CSV table of C-alpha atoms in Angstrom, one decimal:
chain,number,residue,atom,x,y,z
A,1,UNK,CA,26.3,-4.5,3.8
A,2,UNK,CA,29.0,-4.5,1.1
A,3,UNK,CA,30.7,-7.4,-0.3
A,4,UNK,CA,33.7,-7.5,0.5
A,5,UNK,CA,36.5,-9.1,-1.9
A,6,UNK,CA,39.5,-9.4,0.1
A,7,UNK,CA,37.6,-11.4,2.8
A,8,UNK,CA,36.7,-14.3,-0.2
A,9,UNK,CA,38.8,-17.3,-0.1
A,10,UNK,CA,36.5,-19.0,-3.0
A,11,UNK,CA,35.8,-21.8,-0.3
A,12,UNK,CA,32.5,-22.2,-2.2
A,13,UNK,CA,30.2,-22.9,1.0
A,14,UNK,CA,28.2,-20.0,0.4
A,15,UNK,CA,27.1,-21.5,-3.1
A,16,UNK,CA,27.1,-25.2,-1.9
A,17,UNK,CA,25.1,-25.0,1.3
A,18,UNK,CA,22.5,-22.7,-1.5
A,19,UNK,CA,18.8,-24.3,-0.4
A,20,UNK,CA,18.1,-23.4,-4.1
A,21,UNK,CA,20.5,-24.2,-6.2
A,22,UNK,CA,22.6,-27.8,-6.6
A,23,UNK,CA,26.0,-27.4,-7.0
A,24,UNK,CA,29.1,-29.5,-5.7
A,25,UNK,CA,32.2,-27.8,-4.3
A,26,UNK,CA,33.8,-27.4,-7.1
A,27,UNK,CA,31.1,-26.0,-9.3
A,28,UNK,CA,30.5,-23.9,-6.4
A,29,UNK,CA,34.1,-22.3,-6.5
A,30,UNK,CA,34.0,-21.9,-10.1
A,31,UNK,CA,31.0,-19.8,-9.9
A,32,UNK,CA,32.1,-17.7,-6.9
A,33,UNK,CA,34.9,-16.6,-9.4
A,34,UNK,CA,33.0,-16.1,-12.2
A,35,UNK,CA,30.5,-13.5,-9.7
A,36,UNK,CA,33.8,-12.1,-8.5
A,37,UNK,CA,35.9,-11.9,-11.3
A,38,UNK,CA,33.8,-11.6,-14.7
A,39,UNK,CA,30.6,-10.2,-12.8
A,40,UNK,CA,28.4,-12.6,-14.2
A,41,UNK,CA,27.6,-16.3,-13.3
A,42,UNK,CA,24.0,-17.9,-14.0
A,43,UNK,CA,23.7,-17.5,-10.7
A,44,UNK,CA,22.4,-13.9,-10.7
A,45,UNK,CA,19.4,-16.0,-12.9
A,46,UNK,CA,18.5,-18.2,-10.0
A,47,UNK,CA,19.4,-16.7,-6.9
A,48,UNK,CA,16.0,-16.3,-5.1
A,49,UNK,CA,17.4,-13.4,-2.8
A,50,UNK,CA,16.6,-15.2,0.2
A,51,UNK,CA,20.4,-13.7,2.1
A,52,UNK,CA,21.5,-17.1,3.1
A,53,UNK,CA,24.7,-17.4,1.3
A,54,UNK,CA,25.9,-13.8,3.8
A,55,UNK,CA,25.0,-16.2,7.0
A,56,UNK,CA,27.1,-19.2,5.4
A,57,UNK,CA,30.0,-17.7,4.4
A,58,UNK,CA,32.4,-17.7,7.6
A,59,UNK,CA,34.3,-15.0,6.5
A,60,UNK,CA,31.9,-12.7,6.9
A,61,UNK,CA,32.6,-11.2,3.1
A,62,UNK,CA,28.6,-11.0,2.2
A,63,UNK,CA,28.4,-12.9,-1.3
A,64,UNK,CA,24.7,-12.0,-1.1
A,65,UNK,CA,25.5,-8.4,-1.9
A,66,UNK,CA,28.0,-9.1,-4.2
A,67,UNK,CA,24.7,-11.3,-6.1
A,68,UNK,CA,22.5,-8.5,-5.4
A,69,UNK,CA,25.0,-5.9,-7.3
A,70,UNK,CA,25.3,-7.7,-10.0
A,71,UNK,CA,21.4,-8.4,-9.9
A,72,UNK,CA,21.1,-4.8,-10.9
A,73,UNK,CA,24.0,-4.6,-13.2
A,74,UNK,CA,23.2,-7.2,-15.3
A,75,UNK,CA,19.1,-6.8,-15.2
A,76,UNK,CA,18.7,-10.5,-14.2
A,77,UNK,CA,15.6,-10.6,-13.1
A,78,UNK,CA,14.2,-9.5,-16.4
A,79,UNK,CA,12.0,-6.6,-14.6
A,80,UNK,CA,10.8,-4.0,-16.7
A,81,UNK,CA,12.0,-0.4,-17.1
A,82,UNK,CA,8.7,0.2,-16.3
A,83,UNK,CA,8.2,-2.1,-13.5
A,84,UNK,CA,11.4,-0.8,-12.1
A,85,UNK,CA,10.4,3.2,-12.0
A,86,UNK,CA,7.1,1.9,-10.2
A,87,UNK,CA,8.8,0.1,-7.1
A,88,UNK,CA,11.5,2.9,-7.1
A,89,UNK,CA,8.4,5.5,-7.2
A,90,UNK,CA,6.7,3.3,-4.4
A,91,UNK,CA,8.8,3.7,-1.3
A,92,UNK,CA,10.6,7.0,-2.4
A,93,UNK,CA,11.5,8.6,0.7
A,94,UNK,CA,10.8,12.4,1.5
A,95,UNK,CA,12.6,15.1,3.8
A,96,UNK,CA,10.9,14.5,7.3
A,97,UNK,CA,10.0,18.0,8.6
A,98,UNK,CA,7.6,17.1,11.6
A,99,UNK,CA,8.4,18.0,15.2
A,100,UNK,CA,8.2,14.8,17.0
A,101,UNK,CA,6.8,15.1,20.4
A,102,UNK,CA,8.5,13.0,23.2
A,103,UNK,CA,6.2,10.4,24.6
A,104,UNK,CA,8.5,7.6,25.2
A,105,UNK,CA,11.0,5.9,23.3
A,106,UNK,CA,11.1,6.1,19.7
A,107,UNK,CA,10.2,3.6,17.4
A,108,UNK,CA,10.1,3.0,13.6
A,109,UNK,CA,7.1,1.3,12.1
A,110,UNK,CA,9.2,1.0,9.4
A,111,UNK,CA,5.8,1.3,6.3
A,112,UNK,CA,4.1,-1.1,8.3
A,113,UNK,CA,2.1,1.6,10.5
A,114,UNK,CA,-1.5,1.8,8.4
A,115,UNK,CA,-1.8,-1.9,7.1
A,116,UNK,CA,-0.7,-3.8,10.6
A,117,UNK,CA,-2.2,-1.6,12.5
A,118,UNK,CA,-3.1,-4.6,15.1
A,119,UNK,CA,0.6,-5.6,15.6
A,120,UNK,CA,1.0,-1.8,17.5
A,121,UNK,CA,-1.6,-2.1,20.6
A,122,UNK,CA,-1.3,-2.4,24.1
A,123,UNK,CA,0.6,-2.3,27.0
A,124,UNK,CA,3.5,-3.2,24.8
A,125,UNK,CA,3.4,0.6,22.9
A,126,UNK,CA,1.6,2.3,25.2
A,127,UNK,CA,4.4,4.3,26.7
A,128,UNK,CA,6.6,4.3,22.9
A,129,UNK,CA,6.7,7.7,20.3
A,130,UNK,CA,5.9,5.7,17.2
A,131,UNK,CA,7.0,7.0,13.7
A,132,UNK,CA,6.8,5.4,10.3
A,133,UNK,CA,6.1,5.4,6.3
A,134,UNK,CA,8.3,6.3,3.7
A,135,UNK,CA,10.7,8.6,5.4
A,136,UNK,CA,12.1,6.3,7.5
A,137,UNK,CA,11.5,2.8,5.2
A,138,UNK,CA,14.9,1.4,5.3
A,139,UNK,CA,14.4,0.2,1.6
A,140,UNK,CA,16.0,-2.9,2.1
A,141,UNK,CA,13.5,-4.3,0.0
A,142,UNK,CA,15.1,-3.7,-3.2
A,143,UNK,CA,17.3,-6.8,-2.2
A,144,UNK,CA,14.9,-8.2,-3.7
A,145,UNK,CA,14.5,-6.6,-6.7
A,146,UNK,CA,17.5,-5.9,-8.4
A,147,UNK,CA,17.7,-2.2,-7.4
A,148,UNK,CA,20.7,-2.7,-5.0
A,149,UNK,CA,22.1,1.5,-5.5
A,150,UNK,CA,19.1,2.7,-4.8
A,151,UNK,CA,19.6,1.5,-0.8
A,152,UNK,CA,23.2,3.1,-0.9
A,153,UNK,CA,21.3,6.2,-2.6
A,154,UNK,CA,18.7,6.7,-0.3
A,155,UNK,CA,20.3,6.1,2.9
A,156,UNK,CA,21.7,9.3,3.8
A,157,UNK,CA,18.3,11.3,3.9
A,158,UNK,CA,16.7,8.2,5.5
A,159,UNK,CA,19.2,8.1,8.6
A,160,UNK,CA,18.8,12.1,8.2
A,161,UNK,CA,15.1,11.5,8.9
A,162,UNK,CA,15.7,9.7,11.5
A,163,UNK,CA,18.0,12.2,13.6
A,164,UNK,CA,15.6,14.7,12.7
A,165,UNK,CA,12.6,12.8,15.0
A,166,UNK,CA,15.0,12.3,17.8
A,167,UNK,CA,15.7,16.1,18.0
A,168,UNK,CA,13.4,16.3,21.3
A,169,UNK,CA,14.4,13.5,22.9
A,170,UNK,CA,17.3,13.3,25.3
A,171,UNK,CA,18.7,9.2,24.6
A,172,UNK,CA,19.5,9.1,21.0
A,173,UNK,CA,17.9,5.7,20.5
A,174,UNK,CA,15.8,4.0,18.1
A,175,UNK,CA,13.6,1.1,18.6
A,176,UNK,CA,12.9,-1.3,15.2
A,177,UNK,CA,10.2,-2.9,14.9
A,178,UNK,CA,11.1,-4.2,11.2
A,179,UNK,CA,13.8,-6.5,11.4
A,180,UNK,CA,15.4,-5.1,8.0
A,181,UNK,CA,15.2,-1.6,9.1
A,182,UNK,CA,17.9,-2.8,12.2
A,183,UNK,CA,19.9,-4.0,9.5
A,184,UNK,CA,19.6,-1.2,7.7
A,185,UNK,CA,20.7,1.2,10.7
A,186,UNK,CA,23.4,-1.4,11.9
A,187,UNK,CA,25.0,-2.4,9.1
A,188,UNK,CA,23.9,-1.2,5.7
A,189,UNK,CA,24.0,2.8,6.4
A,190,UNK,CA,27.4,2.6,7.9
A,191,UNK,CA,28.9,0.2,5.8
A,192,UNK,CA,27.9,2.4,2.9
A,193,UNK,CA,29.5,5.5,4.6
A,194,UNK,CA,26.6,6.8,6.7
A,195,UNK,CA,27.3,7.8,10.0
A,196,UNK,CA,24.2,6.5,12.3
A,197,UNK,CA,24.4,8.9,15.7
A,198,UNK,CA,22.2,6.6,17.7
A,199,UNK,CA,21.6,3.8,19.2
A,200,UNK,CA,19.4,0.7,17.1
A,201,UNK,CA,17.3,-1.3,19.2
A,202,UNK,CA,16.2,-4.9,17.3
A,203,UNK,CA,12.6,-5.8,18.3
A,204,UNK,CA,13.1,-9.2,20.1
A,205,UNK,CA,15.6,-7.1,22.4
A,206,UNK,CA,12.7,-4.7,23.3
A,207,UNK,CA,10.4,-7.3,23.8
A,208,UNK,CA,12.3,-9.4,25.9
A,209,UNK,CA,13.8,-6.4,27.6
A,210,UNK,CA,9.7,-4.9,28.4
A,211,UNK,CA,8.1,-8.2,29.8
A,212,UNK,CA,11.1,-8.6,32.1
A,213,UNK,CA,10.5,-5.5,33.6
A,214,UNK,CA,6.6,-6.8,33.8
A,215,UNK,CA,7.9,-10.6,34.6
A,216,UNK,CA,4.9,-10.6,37.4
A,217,UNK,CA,2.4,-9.9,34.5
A,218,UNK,CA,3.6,-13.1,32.6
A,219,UNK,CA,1.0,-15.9,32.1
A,220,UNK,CA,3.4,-18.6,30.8
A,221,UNK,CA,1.8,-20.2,27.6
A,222,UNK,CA,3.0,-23.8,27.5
A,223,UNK,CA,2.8,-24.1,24.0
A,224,UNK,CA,5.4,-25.6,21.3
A,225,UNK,CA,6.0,-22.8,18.2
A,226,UNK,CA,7.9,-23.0,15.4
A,227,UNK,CA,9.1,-19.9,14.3
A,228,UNK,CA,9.6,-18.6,10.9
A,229,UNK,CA,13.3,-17.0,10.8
A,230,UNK,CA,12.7,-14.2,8.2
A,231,UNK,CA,15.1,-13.2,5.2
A,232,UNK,CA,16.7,-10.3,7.0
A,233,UNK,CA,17.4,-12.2,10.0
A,234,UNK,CA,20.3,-13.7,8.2
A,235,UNK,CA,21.5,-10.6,8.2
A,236,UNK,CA,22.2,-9.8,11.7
A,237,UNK,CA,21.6,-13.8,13.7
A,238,UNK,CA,23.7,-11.8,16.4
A,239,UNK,CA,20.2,-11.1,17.7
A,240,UNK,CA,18.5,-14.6,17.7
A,241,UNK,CA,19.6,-15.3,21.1
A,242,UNK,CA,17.1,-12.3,22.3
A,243,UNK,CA,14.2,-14.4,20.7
A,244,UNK,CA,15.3,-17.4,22.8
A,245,UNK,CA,15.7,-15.4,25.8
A,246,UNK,CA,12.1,-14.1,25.2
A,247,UNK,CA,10.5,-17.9,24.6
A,248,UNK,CA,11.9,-19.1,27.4
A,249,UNK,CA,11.1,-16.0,29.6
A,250,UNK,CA,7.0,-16.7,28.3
A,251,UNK,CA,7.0,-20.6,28.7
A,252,UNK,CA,6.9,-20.9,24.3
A,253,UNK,CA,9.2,-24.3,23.9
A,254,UNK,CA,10.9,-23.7,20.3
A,255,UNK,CA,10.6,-27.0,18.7
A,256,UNK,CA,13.6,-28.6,17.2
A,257,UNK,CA,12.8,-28.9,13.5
A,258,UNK,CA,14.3,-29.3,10.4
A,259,UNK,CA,14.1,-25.7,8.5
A,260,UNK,CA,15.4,-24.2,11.8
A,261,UNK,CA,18.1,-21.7,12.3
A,262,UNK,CA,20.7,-21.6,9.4
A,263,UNK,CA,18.6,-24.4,7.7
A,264,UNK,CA,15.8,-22.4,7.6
A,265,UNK,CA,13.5,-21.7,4.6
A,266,UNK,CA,12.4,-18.5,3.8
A,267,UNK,CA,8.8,-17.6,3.4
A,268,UNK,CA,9.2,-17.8,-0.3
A,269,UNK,CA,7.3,-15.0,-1.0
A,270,UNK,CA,9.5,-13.5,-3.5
A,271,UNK,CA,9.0,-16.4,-5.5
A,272,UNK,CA,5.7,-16.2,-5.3
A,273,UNK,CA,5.6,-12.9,-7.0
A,274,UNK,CA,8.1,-11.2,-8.7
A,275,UNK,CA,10.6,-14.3,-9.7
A,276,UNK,CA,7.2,-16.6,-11.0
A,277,UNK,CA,8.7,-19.5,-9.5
A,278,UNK,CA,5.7,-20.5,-7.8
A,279,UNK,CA,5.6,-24.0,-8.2
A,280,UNK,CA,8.5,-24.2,-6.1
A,281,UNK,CA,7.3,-21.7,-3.6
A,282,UNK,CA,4.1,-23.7,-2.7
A,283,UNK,CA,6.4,-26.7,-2.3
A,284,UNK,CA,8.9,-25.1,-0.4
A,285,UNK,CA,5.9,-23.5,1.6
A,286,UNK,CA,4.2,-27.3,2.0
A,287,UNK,CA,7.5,-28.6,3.2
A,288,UNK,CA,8.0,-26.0,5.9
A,289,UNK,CA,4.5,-25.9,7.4
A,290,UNK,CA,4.4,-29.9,7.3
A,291,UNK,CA,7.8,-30.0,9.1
A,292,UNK,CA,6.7,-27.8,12.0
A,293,UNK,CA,3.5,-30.1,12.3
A,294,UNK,CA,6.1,-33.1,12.6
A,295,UNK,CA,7.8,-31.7,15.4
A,296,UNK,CA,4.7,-30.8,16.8
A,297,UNK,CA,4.3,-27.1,16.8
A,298,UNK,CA,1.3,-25.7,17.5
A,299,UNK,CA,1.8,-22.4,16.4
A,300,UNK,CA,4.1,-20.9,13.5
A,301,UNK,CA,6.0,-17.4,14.9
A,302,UNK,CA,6.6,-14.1,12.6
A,303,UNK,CA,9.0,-11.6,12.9
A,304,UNK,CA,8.5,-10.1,9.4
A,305,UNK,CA,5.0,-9.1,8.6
A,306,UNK,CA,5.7,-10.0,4.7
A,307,UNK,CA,6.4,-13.0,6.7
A,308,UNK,CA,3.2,-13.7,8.4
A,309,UNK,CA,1.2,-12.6,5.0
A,310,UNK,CA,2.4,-14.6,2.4
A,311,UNK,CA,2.0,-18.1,5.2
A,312,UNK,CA,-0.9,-16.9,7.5
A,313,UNK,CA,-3.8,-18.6,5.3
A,314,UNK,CA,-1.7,-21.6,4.3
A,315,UNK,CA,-0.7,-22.3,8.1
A,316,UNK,CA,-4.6,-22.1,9.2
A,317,UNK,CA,-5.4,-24.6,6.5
A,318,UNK,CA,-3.0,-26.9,8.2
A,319,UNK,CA,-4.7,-26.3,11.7
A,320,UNK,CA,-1.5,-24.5,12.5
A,321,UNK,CA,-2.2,-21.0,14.3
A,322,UNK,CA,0.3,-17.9,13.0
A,323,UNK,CA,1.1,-16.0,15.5
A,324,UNK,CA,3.1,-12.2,15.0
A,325,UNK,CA,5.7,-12.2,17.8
A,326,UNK,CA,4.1,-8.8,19.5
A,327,UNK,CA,0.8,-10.6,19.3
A,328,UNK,CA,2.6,-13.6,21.1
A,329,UNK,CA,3.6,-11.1,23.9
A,330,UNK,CA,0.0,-9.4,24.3
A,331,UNK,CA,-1.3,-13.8,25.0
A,332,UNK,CA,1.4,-14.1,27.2
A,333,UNK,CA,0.3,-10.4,29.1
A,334,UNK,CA,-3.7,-11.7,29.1
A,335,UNK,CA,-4.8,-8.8,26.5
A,336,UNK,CA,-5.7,-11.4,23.8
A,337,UNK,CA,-6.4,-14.9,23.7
């Protein structure tokens, strides 16, 4: 996604409503201009990259990205030159030259395919072509990292990559299993001039779509979840209302909570780790885990693996089970327990 400056009316909500940072309306406004106008605020400083301010800004002009530009620019983060050359290194995508054989459906692993391995078994992938690493890594993690170009850089041999694997197949279709990588296909790649030739399928929309068709294999679970709305979610909530389909079709009763929906928090792991704001993280980690206990969750939900990482141990130290959403549907289908 691209900011764009014609759709900002410096109403300041994007700044104000900021779970990170406490500004008042009209602090908020002034430092929308000075991000839009001078290209440097002391917001690029404290912005934790977590996406919200896209989702609260209601005229759709994506301040995030504007943040995230200007992350780069200005070298706010304080990363190395060093540091930077190793992430860019890390995920460097490369020409995809396999001949993909047609088993089913295709879908990306985005680079989760060796590490996860146990979010991609049964009946759910049985009957999917699976594909994955660096060649198809959407690279939307350098939103978090002040390395914003390198996305806009990258995209066209990664959506490439991806038209390449769908050569044998007749439907032109893509599943994602990574959240950010269907943000990457919808939205990023096009926005930045990429033309995407098929069809992107968000996870909770396959899910959803797959245990309907197998409705008369559904145990229903009775349980209360909380779920944890990841980063990239903001960008593309379109899609939430699959994931509430797919609860209700399982018997999983969302409860309502505090950190829910817009309000939510993120998983904090960036401050955890590159932005050494940990401090906060572990309180903005206590507070989440603590409210879904008070609403009586008995389980936390993942869409992101990063996600379900950075809170699996913490949530089991609080007697709260973490659950990744395709492990959610294999309870619900009697493969695991």
């Amino acid at each position: 996604m691209v900011f764009i400056k014609e759709r900002c009316n410096f109403c300041g909500e994007c700044l104000v409503n900021c779970q990170y940072i406490d500004l008042n309306k009209d602090q908020a406004i002034e430092e929308m201009r000075n991000l839009v106008e001078k290209g440097d605020s002391f917001i690029l400083l404290e912005c934790v990259t977590c996406y919200a301010c896209n989702e609260y800004c209601k005229a759709g002009a994506n301040p995030f990205d504007l943040i995230a530009k200007l992350q780069e620019i200005n070298n706010s983060l304080g990363l190395s030159d060093g540091g930077k050359k190793m992430l860019e290194k890390q995920f460097e995508p490369y020409e995809f030259t396999l001949d993909v054989k047609n088993e089913g459906p295709l879908m990306s692993q985005c680079a989760f395919l060796f590490d996860h391995k146990e979010f991609f078994e049964g009946k759910l992938f049985e009957n999917l072509t699976l594909i994955g690493g660096r060649s198809v890594f959407c690279n939307l993690i350098y939103l978090h990292t002040e390395q914003y170009s390198l996305i806009k850089t990258r995209a066209p041999m990664i959506v490439s990559n991806v038209e390449k694997a769908l050569e044998n197949f007749e439907k032109k279709e893509l599943i994602c299993f990574h959240d950010e990588c269907y943000a990457f296909f919808n939205k990023y790649a096009p926005e930045f001039g990429v033309e995407v030739n098929f069809k992107v399928y968000h996870l909770f929309e396959y899910l959803f779509n797959f245990l309907k068709e197998h409705e008369d294999q559904i145990s229903p679970l009775n349980m209360k979840i909380a779920y944890q709305r990841s980063c990239s979610m903001r960008l593309t909530p379109e899609k939430d209302h699959f994931l509430d389909k797919l609860l209700n079709l399982i018997g999983a009763e969302r409860v309502d909570r505090e950190y829910s929906g817009v309000n939510a928090l993120c998983c904090q792991a960036p401050l955890m780790g590159l932005l050494n704001k940990r401090k906060l993280g572990r309180e903005n980690q206590r507070k989440n885990i603590q409210d879904a206990l008070d609403a009586g969750a008995e389980a936390m939900i993942f869409i992101c693996p990063t996600c379900y990482d950075t809170l699996k141990k913490r949530c089991e130290k609080n007697d709260l089970r973490a659950i990744f959403i395709t492990n959610l549907c294999r309870m619900v289908l009697g493969e695991i327990e």
